[in-house]
Amino acid sequence: MKKRWILASAVGVLFVLAVVMFRVFERPVMVSAITLQPCRVEQTISCMGVVEPADATVIMLPVNCAFSRVNVKAGDRVKKGDVLAVVDKDATRQLNLDGTALMTLAAMPEEITAPQNGTIMEVKANEHQVLENTSPCMIMAADKDLQIRIAIREKDLRLLEMGMKARVTGDGFAKDSYEGQLIKISSAAQKNDGGTVVEGLVRFAESSFDPSLRLGLSAKAVIVTAVTEKGYIVPYEAVKTDEDGDYVYVLRDGTAQRQSIEVLAQVAQGVLLADDSLAQIQIVYDAERIQSNGQRVTVQEKGV
């Protein structure tokens, strides 16, 4: 019995010594570290859509007219005052030889001009053909009335309110982004290939317009749902999750120590923290390199 006790004691001592020696000679893991700094954080929702006119401008004729020349076609961009069509005066007089001839001649235009800057959507006038004054001559979309018809995902609805600001981008646009505003959220939902969506409208700011915003182009509206003026963002590479929740490794005395975090939202750069408890504290950036809580590390600063 005594020999067994002595043997067990010796094994225990050797085990403790092995653990101590392992800790002493354990090679530290090289990791990168970041120090969180306050920054302005936007929470956003992205929706895909198409450029379309908010309102159509219908150009009507004061009298029945015939045209000697039509200068535009659907899709053409025009400026206010551009000549869209030239009236054939002789043919138009012949059309209106009745008791109202004098009044007709006084009302007869020589040219049809664009009432504003915009895009021609439809042309009803044809050269050497008669168009009655009860039919539209042309239909155009004014630059100031462009919008994006977007599809809002069901899960995003509760975060959106009319009037929220948006940034609009598109592969065919000249600028990186354009300012806009969410002006409508439909009261009905519909199904598409991506699931259940609700239609919405984002109106371009009039000052944002340029000729690259062509009708029918695809666009993405990034709607700003919340702004935190002094927030702290942890990159996704630094965050780990298990059954106990989200956490990071903070650096203390040459070791990586687990610390739980409360995530307020996920943004493009990482997770937004609900408080500032990690402000000015070094955090392990490449958290996947840490195998256990308290692991020894050698640190190189990565930056903010």
mmCIF file of C-alpha atoms in Angstrom:
data_model
loop_
_atom_site.group_PDB
_atom_site.id
_atom_site.type_symbol
_atom_site.label_atom_id
_atom_site.label_comp_id
_atom_site.label_asym_id
_atom_site.label_seq_id
_atom_site.Cartn_x
_atom_site.Cartn_y
_atom_site.Cartn_z
ATOM 1 C CA MET A 1 0.000 0.000 0.000
ATOM 2 C CA LYS A 2 2.822 2.363 0.943
ATOM 3 C CA LYS A 3 4.606 1.674 -2.356
ATOM 4 C CA ARG A 4 1.433 2.424 -4.274
ATOM 5 C CA TRP A 5 0.999 5.689 -2.418
ATOM 6 C CA ILE A 6 4.582 6.680 -3.137
ATOM 7 C CA LEU A 7 4.156 5.756 -6.819
ATOM 8 C CA ALA A 8 0.931 7.758 -7.136
ATOM 9 C CA SER A 9 2.540 10.734 -5.463
ATOM 10 C CA ALA A 10 5.493 10.550 -7.833
ATOM 11 C CA VAL A 11 3.198 10.397 -10.853
ATOM 12 C CA GLY A 12 1.255 13.406 -9.575
ATOM 13 C CA VAL A 13 4.428 15.416 -9.018
ATOM 14 C CA LEU A 14 5.664 14.563 -12.498
ATOM 15 C CA PHE A 15 2.325 15.604 -14.000
ATOM 16 C CA VAL A 16 2.401 18.973 -12.214
ATOM 17 C CA LEU A 17 5.996 19.519 -13.291
ATOM 18 C CA ALA A 18 5.073 18.651 -16.889
ATOM 19 C CA VAL A 19 2.232 21.160 -16.863
ATOM 20 C CA VAL A 20 4.443 23.838 -15.364
ATOM 21 C CA MET A 21 7.233 23.131 -17.839
ATOM 22 C CA PHE A 22 4.734 23.193 -20.715
ATOM 23 C CA ARG A 23 3.463 26.582 -19.607
ATOM 24 C CA VAL A 24 7.002 27.885 -19.177
ATOM 25 C CA PHE A 25 8.242 26.693 -22.541
ATOM 26 C CA GLU A 26 4.964 27.016 -24.486
ATOM 27 C CA ARG A 27 5.658 28.911 -27.703
ATOM 28 C CA PRO A 28 3.445 32.029 -27.915
ATOM 29 C CA VAL A 29 1.141 32.372 -30.919
ATOM 30 C CA MET A 30 1.780 35.349 -33.169
ATOM 31 C CA VAL A 31 -1.408 37.424 -33.542
ATOM 32 C CA SER A 32 -2.438 40.814 -34.857
ATOM 33 C CA ALA A 33 -4.157 43.257 -32.533
ATOM 34 C CA ILE A 34 -6.438 46.237 -32.973
ATOM 35 C CA THR A 35 -7.435 49.060 -30.667
ATOM 36 C CA LEU A 36 -11.020 50.222 -31.045
ATOM 37 C CA GLN A 37 -11.602 53.906 -31.752
ATOM 38 C CA PRO A 38 -14.960 55.720 -31.861
ATOM 39 C CA CYS A 39 -16.395 56.404 -35.324
ATOM 40 C CA ARG A 40 -19.628 57.411 -37.029
ATOM 41 C CA VAL A 41 -21.585 54.280 -37.913
ATOM 42 C CA GLU A 42 -24.510 53.958 -40.318
ATOM 43 C CA GLN A 43 -26.856 50.994 -40.214
ATOM 44 C CA THR A 44 -28.262 50.350 -43.664
ATOM 45 C CA ILE A 45 -30.531 48.092 -45.727
ATOM 46 C CA SER A 46 -29.887 47.429 -49.426
ATOM 47 C CA CYS A 47 -32.674 46.975 -51.979
ATOM 48 C CA MET A 48 -32.464 46.376 -55.716
ATOM 49 C CA GLY A 49 -34.595 48.327 -58.161
ATOM 50 C CA VAL A 50 -35.012 50.015 -61.550
ATOM 51 C CA VAL A 51 -34.853 53.678 -62.611
ATOM 52 C CA GLU A 52 -38.248 54.969 -63.727
ATOM 53 C CA PRO A 53 -40.151 58.261 -64.016
ATOM 54 C CA ALA A 54 -42.141 59.402 -61.026
ATOM 55 C CA ASP A 55 -44.543 61.327 -63.268
ATOM 56 C CA ALA A 56 -45.043 61.526 -67.004
ATOM 57 C CA THR A 57 -45.348 64.882 -68.756
ATOM 58 C CA VAL A 58 -47.878 64.686 -71.608
ATOM 59 C CA ILE A 59 -47.351 67.188 -74.434
ATOM 60 C CA MET A 60 -50.690 68.019 -76.104
ATOM 61 C CA LEU A 61 -51.492 70.049 -79.231
ATOM 62 C CA PRO A 62 -53.743 73.139 -79.230
ATOM 63 C CA VAL A 63 -55.207 72.145 -82.643
ATOM 64 C CA ASN A 64 -55.071 69.239 -85.066
ATOM 65 C CA CYS A 65 -51.615 69.285 -86.657
ATOM 66 C CA ALA A 66 -49.504 67.776 -89.399
ATOM 67 C CA PHE A 67 -45.717 67.676 -89.064
ATOM 68 C CA SER A 68 -42.976 68.261 -91.601
ATOM 69 C CA ARG A 69 -40.283 66.928 -89.285
ATOM 70 C CA VAL A 70 -40.052 64.963 -86.028
ATOM 71 C CA ASN A 71 -36.664 65.341 -84.358
ATOM 72 C CA VAL A 72 -36.803 62.838 -81.476
ATOM 73 C CA LYS A 73 -37.586 59.217 -80.707
ATOM 74 C CA ALA A 74 -38.288 57.290 -77.513
ATOM 75 C CA GLY A 75 -35.265 57.249 -75.227
ATOM 76 C CA ASP A 76 -33.792 60.559 -76.421
ATOM 77 C CA ARG A 77 -32.689 63.086 -73.814
ATOM 78 C CA VAL A 78 -33.811 66.656 -74.354
ATOM 79 C CA LYS A 79 -33.324 70.045 -72.736
ATOM 80 C CA LYS A 80 -35.965 72.648 -72.075
ATOM 81 C CA GLY A 81 -36.680 74.530 -75.317
ATOM 82 C CA ASP A 82 -35.317 71.867 -77.682
ATOM 83 C CA VAL A 83 -37.398 71.550 -80.863
ATOM 84 C CA LEU A 84 -39.108 68.167 -80.762
ATOM 85 C CA ALA A 85 -41.123 68.526 -83.979
ATOM 86 C CA VAL A 86 -41.794 71.103 -86.709
ATOM 87 C CA VAL A 87 -45.389 71.788 -87.764
ATOM 88 C CA ASP A 88 -46.296 71.647 -91.466
ATOM 89 C CA LYS A 89 -48.195 74.945 -91.585
ATOM 90 C CA ASP A 90 -49.747 74.528 -95.028
ATOM 91 C CA ALA A 91 -51.047 71.051 -94.314
ATOM 92 C CA THR A 92 -52.329 72.155 -90.910
ATOM 93 C CA ARG A 93 -54.250 75.082 -92.494
ATOM 94 C CA GLN A 94 -55.936 72.698 -94.901
ATOM 95 C CA LEU A 95 -56.985 70.522 -91.973
ATOM 96 C CA ASN A 96 -58.732 73.391 -90.292
ATOM 97 C CA LEU A 97 -60.598 75.210 -93.095
ATOM 98 C CA ASP A 98 -63.854 75.745 -91.271
ATOM 99 C CA GLY A 99 -65.638 78.416 -89.334
ATOM 100 C CA THR A 100 -62.912 78.479 -86.698
ATOM 101 C CA ALA A 101 -60.087 78.941 -89.203
ATOM 102 C CA LEU A 102 -58.952 82.306 -87.863
ATOM 103 C CA MET A 103 -58.864 81.040 -84.305
ATOM 104 C CA THR A 104 -57.084 77.904 -85.486
ATOM 105 C CA LEU A 105 -54.408 79.854 -87.298
ATOM 106 C CA ALA A 106 -53.786 81.957 -84.222
ATOM 107 C CA ALA A 107 -53.410 78.841 -82.047
ATOM 108 C CA MET A 108 -51.322 76.853 -84.507
ATOM 109 C CA PRO A 109 -47.732 76.421 -83.249
ATOM 110 C CA GLU A 110 -44.772 76.493 -85.593
ATOM 111 C CA GLU A 111 -42.751 74.099 -83.449
ATOM 112 C CA ILE A 112 -43.284 71.708 -80.555
ATOM 113 C CA THR A 113 -40.637 72.311 -77.909
ATOM 114 C CA ALA A 114 -39.610 70.504 -74.721
ATOM 115 C CA PRO A 115 -41.216 72.108 -71.649
ATOM 116 C CA GLN A 116 -38.384 70.890 -69.373
ATOM 117 C CA ASN A 117 -35.224 68.818 -69.243
ATOM 118 C CA GLY A 118 -35.961 65.123 -69.456
ATOM 119 C CA THR A 119 -36.216 61.907 -71.464
ATOM 120 C CA ILE A 120 -38.668 61.192 -74.267
ATOM 121 C CA MET A 121 -40.720 58.122 -73.357
ATOM 122 C CA GLU A 122 -43.139 57.927 -76.288
ATOM 123 C CA VAL A 123 -43.626 59.754 -79.605
ATOM 124 C CA LYS A 124 -47.090 59.859 -81.171
ATOM 125 C CA ALA A 125 -46.317 62.433 -83.884
ATOM 126 C CA ASN A 126 -45.185 61.201 -87.309
ATOM 127 C CA GLU A 127 -43.890 63.137 -90.278
ATOM 128 C CA HIS A 128 -46.538 63.987 -92.913
ATOM 129 C CA GLN A 129 -49.332 62.484 -90.822
ATOM 130 C CA VAL A 130 -52.160 64.183 -88.997
ATOM 131 C CA LEU A 131 -52.389 64.093 -85.220
ATOM 132 C CA GLU A 132 -55.572 65.243 -83.537
ATOM 133 C CA ASN A 133 -55.414 67.556 -80.566
ATOM 134 C CA THR A 134 -57.251 64.994 -78.440
ATOM 135 C CA SER A 135 -54.235 62.648 -78.587
ATOM 136 C CA PRO A 136 -50.871 63.176 -76.845
ATOM 137 C CA CYS A 137 -48.161 64.461 -79.156
ATOM 138 C CA MET A 138 -45.351 63.140 -76.958
ATOM 139 C CA ILE A 139 -44.804 61.803 -73.453
ATOM 140 C CA MET A 140 -41.656 62.602 -71.507
ATOM 141 C CA ALA A 141 -40.163 62.073 -68.057
ATOM 142 C CA ALA A 142 -38.719 65.127 -66.353
ATOM 143 C CA ASP A 143 -35.246 64.867 -64.839
ATOM 144 C CA LYS A 144 -36.513 66.187 -61.527
ATOM 145 C CA ASP A 145 -39.044 63.355 -61.257
ATOM 146 C CA LEU A 146 -36.812 60.244 -61.483
ATOM 147 C CA GLN A 147 -37.125 57.498 -58.887
ATOM 148 C CA ILE A 148 -36.123 53.898 -58.120
ATOM 149 C CA ARG A 149 -38.820 51.261 -57.764
ATOM 150 C CA ILE A 150 -37.319 48.850 -55.217
ATOM 151 C CA ALA A 151 -38.154 45.433 -53.776
ATOM 152 C CA ILE A 152 -38.025 45.441 -49.952
ATOM 153 C CA ARG A 153 -37.447 42.084 -48.288
ATOM 154 C CA GLU A 154 -40.010 41.015 -45.724
ATOM 155 C CA LYS A 155 -37.443 40.816 -42.905
ATOM 156 C CA ASP A 156 -36.374 44.442 -43.484
ATOM 157 C CA LEU A 157 -39.825 46.031 -43.306
ATOM 158 C CA ARG A 158 -39.872 46.695 -39.563
ATOM 159 C CA LEU A 159 -36.681 48.756 -39.842
ATOM 160 C CA LEU A 160 -37.904 51.118 -42.546
ATOM 161 C CA GLU A 161 -39.851 54.365 -42.358
ATOM 162 C CA MET A 162 -40.831 56.764 -45.104
ATOM 163 C CA GLY A 163 -38.539 59.772 -45.302
ATOM 164 C CA MET A 164 -35.341 57.832 -44.573
ATOM 165 C CA LYS A 165 -32.302 58.935 -46.571
ATOM 166 C CA ALA A 166 -30.807 56.641 -49.204
ATOM 167 C CA ARG A 167 -27.764 56.365 -51.439
ATOM 168 C CA VAL A 168 -28.391 55.041 -54.948
ATOM 169 C CA THR A 169 -25.703 53.257 -56.967
ATOM 170 C CA GLY A 170 -25.633 51.502 -60.334
ATOM 171 C CA ASP A 171 -23.120 49.954 -62.714
ATOM 172 C CA GLY A 172 -24.249 52.263 -65.514
ATOM 173 C CA PHE A 173 -24.150 55.485 -63.482
ATOM 174 C CA ALA A 174 -21.491 58.163 -63.917
ATOM 175 C CA LYS A 175 -21.060 58.853 -60.176
ATOM 176 C CA ASP A 176 -20.293 56.438 -57.354
ATOM 177 C CA SER A 177 -23.580 57.288 -55.643
ATOM 178 C CA TYR A 178 -26.574 59.636 -55.715
ATOM 179 C CA GLU A 179 -28.666 61.036 -52.892
ATOM 180 C CA GLY A 180 -32.275 59.947 -52.511
ATOM 181 C CA GLN A 181 -35.136 59.472 -50.075
ATOM 182 C CA LEU A 182 -37.580 56.641 -49.356
ATOM 183 C CA ILE A 183 -40.969 58.128 -50.284
ATOM 184 C CA LYS A 184 -43.292 55.115 -50.404
ATOM 185 C CA ILE A 185 -43.741 51.639 -48.895
ATOM 186 C CA SER A 186 -46.570 49.642 -50.466
ATOM 187 C CA SER A 187 -49.388 48.370 -48.263
ATOM 188 C CA ALA A 188 -49.393 44.993 -50.057
ATOM 189 C CA ALA A 189 -46.781 42.251 -50.403
ATOM 190 C CA GLN A 190 -46.037 40.077 -53.400
ATOM 191 C CA LYS A 191 -44.042 36.948 -54.206
ATOM 192 C CA ASN A 192 -40.980 36.805 -56.454
ATOM 193 C CA ASP A 193 -38.084 34.398 -56.996
ATOM 194 C CA GLY A 194 -36.378 35.687 -53.846
ATOM 195 C CA GLY A 195 -39.405 35.244 -51.576
ATOM 196 C CA THR A 196 -41.919 37.753 -50.230
ATOM 197 C CA VAL A 197 -41.211 41.418 -50.967
ATOM 198 C CA VAL A 198 -42.953 44.768 -50.626
ATOM 199 C CA GLU A 199 -42.624 47.423 -53.292
ATOM 200 C CA GLY A 200 -41.093 50.765 -52.361
ATOM 201 C CA LEU A 201 -40.039 53.991 -54.071
ATOM 202 C CA VAL A 202 -36.851 55.985 -53.597
ATOM 203 C CA ARG A 203 -36.922 59.452 -55.170
ATOM 204 C CA PHE A 204 -33.667 60.960 -56.466
ATOM 205 C CA ALA A 205 -32.715 64.335 -55.064
ATOM 206 C CA GLU A 206 -33.171 66.816 -57.919
ATOM 207 C CA SER A 207 -29.621 68.103 -57.415
ATOM 208 C CA SER A 208 -28.282 64.571 -57.951
ATOM 209 C CA PHE A 209 -29.388 64.224 -61.560
ATOM 210 C CA ASP A 210 -27.029 63.629 -64.475
ATOM 211 C CA PRO A 211 -27.621 62.133 -67.956
ATOM 212 C CA SER A 212 -26.286 58.694 -66.920
ATOM 213 C CA LEU A 213 -29.487 58.057 -64.916
ATOM 214 C CA ARG A 214 -31.257 56.425 -67.817
ATOM 215 C CA LEU A 215 -34.761 55.016 -67.523
ATOM 216 C CA GLY A 216 -34.781 51.236 -67.075
ATOM 217 C CA LEU A 217 -31.263 50.908 -65.633
ATOM 218 C CA SER A 218 -30.782 48.613 -62.643
ATOM 219 C CA ALA A 219 -29.912 50.305 -59.372
ATOM 220 C CA LYS A 220 -29.266 49.578 -55.718
ATOM 221 C CA ALA A 221 -30.726 51.777 -52.976
ATOM 222 C CA VAL A 222 -28.842 51.722 -49.671
ATOM 223 C CA ILE A 223 -31.301 53.071 -47.096
ATOM 224 C CA VAL A 224 -29.908 54.480 -43.841
ATOM 225 C CA THR A 225 -32.009 53.103 -40.972
ATOM 226 C CA ALA A 226 -29.961 54.402 -38.007
ATOM 227 C CA VAL A 227 -26.861 56.479 -37.289
ATOM 228 C CA THR A 228 -24.555 56.157 -34.279
ATOM 229 C CA GLU A 229 -22.312 59.210 -34.062
ATOM 230 C CA LYS A 230 -19.825 57.600 -31.654
ATOM 231 C CA GLY A 231 -19.873 53.853 -32.158
ATOM 232 C CA TYR A 232 -17.352 51.038 -31.827
ATOM 233 C CA ILE A 233 -17.015 48.412 -34.544
ATOM 234 C CA VAL A 234 -15.278 45.065 -34.106
ATOM 235 C CA PRO A 235 -14.198 43.438 -37.407
ATOM 236 C CA TYR A 236 -15.839 40.107 -38.161
ATOM 237 C CA GLU A 237 -12.399 38.417 -38.057
ATOM 238 C CA ALA A 238 -12.116 39.268 -34.348
ATOM 239 C CA VAL A 239 -15.524 37.892 -33.312
ATOM 240 C CA LYS A 240 -16.234 34.299 -32.308
ATOM 241 C CA THR A 241 -19.507 32.675 -31.286
ATOM 242 C CA ASP A 242 -20.397 29.583 -29.265
ATOM 243 C CA GLU A 243 -23.335 28.361 -27.189
ATOM 244 C CA ASP A 244 -22.643 31.110 -24.635
ATOM 245 C CA GLY A 245 -22.866 33.888 -27.212
ATOM 246 C CA ASP A 246 -20.532 36.285 -29.039
ATOM 247 C CA TYR A 247 -17.077 37.048 -27.684
ATOM 248 C CA VAL A 248 -13.629 38.405 -28.496
ATOM 249 C CA TYR A 249 -10.151 37.866 -27.095
ATOM 250 C CA VAL A 250 -8.622 40.825 -25.284
ATOM 251 C CA LEU A 251 -4.922 41.058 -24.531
ATOM 252 C CA ARG A 252 -3.832 40.949 -20.896
ATOM 253 C CA ASP A 253 -0.273 40.302 -19.644
ATOM 254 C CA GLY A 254 0.794 38.546 -22.833
ATOM 255 C CA THR A 255 -2.241 36.268 -22.985
ATOM 256 C CA ALA A 256 -5.522 36.202 -24.896
ATOM 257 C CA GLN A 257 -8.494 36.373 -22.525
ATOM 258 C CA ARG A 258 -12.067 35.713 -23.593
ATOM 259 C CA GLN A 259 -14.546 38.576 -23.120
ATOM 260 C CA SER A 260 -18.218 38.448 -24.002
ATOM 261 C CA ILE A 261 -19.680 41.214 -26.165
ATOM 262 C CA GLU A 262 -23.204 42.501 -26.808
ATOM 263 C CA VAL A 263 -23.815 43.072 -30.519
ATOM 264 C CA LEU A 264 -26.141 45.943 -31.374
ATOM 265 C CA ALA A 265 -26.096 45.412 -35.144
ATOM 266 C CA GLN A 266 -24.126 43.959 -38.012
ATOM 267 C CA VAL A 267 -22.721 46.491 -40.464
ATOM 268 C CA ALA A 268 -20.480 46.246 -43.507
ATOM 269 C CA GLN A 269 -17.225 46.622 -41.530
ATOM 270 C CA GLY A 270 -18.101 44.286 -38.656
ATOM 271 C CA VAL A 271 -20.335 44.214 -35.582
ATOM 272 C CA LEU A 272 -21.457 47.366 -33.801
ATOM 273 C CA LEU A 273 -21.158 47.096 -30.026
ATOM 274 C CA ALA A 274 -23.984 48.053 -27.711
ATOM 275 C CA ASP A 275 -21.575 49.828 -25.317
ATOM 276 C CA ASP A 276 -18.057 51.251 -25.174
ATOM 277 C CA SER A 277 -16.578 48.765 -22.676
ATOM 278 C CA LEU A 278 -13.854 47.738 -25.136
ATOM 279 C CA ALA A 279 -12.791 51.288 -26.042
ATOM 280 C CA GLN A 280 -8.995 51.692 -26.093
ATOM 281 C CA ILE A 281 -8.460 47.987 -25.246
ATOM 282 C CA GLN A 282 -6.318 45.777 -27.462
ATOM 283 C CA ILE A 283 -8.297 42.999 -29.146
ATOM 284 C CA VAL A 284 -6.988 39.997 -31.066
ATOM 285 C CA TYR A 285 -7.844 40.593 -34.729
ATOM 286 C CA ASP A 286 -7.219 37.078 -36.098
ATOM 287 C CA ALA A 287 -9.232 35.282 -33.416
ATOM 288 C CA GLU A 288 -9.134 31.946 -35.256
ATOM 289 C CA ARG A 289 -5.460 31.593 -34.201
ATOM 290 C CA ILE A 290 -6.426 31.341 -30.532
ATOM 291 C CA GLN A 291 -7.037 27.729 -29.479
ATOM 292 C CA SER A 292 -7.820 28.254 -25.786
ATOM 293 C CA ASN A 293 -8.677 30.929 -23.268
ATOM 294 C CA GLY A 294 -5.509 32.325 -21.662
ATOM 295 C CA GLN A 295 -3.218 31.263 -24.509
ATOM 296 C CA ARG A 296 0.111 33.077 -24.596
ATOM 297 C CA VAL A 297 0.541 35.395 -27.548
ATOM 298 C CA THR A 298 3.038 37.650 -29.231
ATOM 299 C CA VAL A 299 1.368 40.737 -30.622
ATOM 300 C CA GLN A 300 1.824 42.948 -33.631
ATOM 301 C CA GLU A 301 -0.389 45.998 -33.825
ATOM 302 C CA LYS A 302 -2.686 45.956 -36.871
ATOM 303 C CA GLY A 303 -4.247 49.365 -36.387
ATOM 304 C CA VAL A 304 -7.796 50.539 -35.937
#
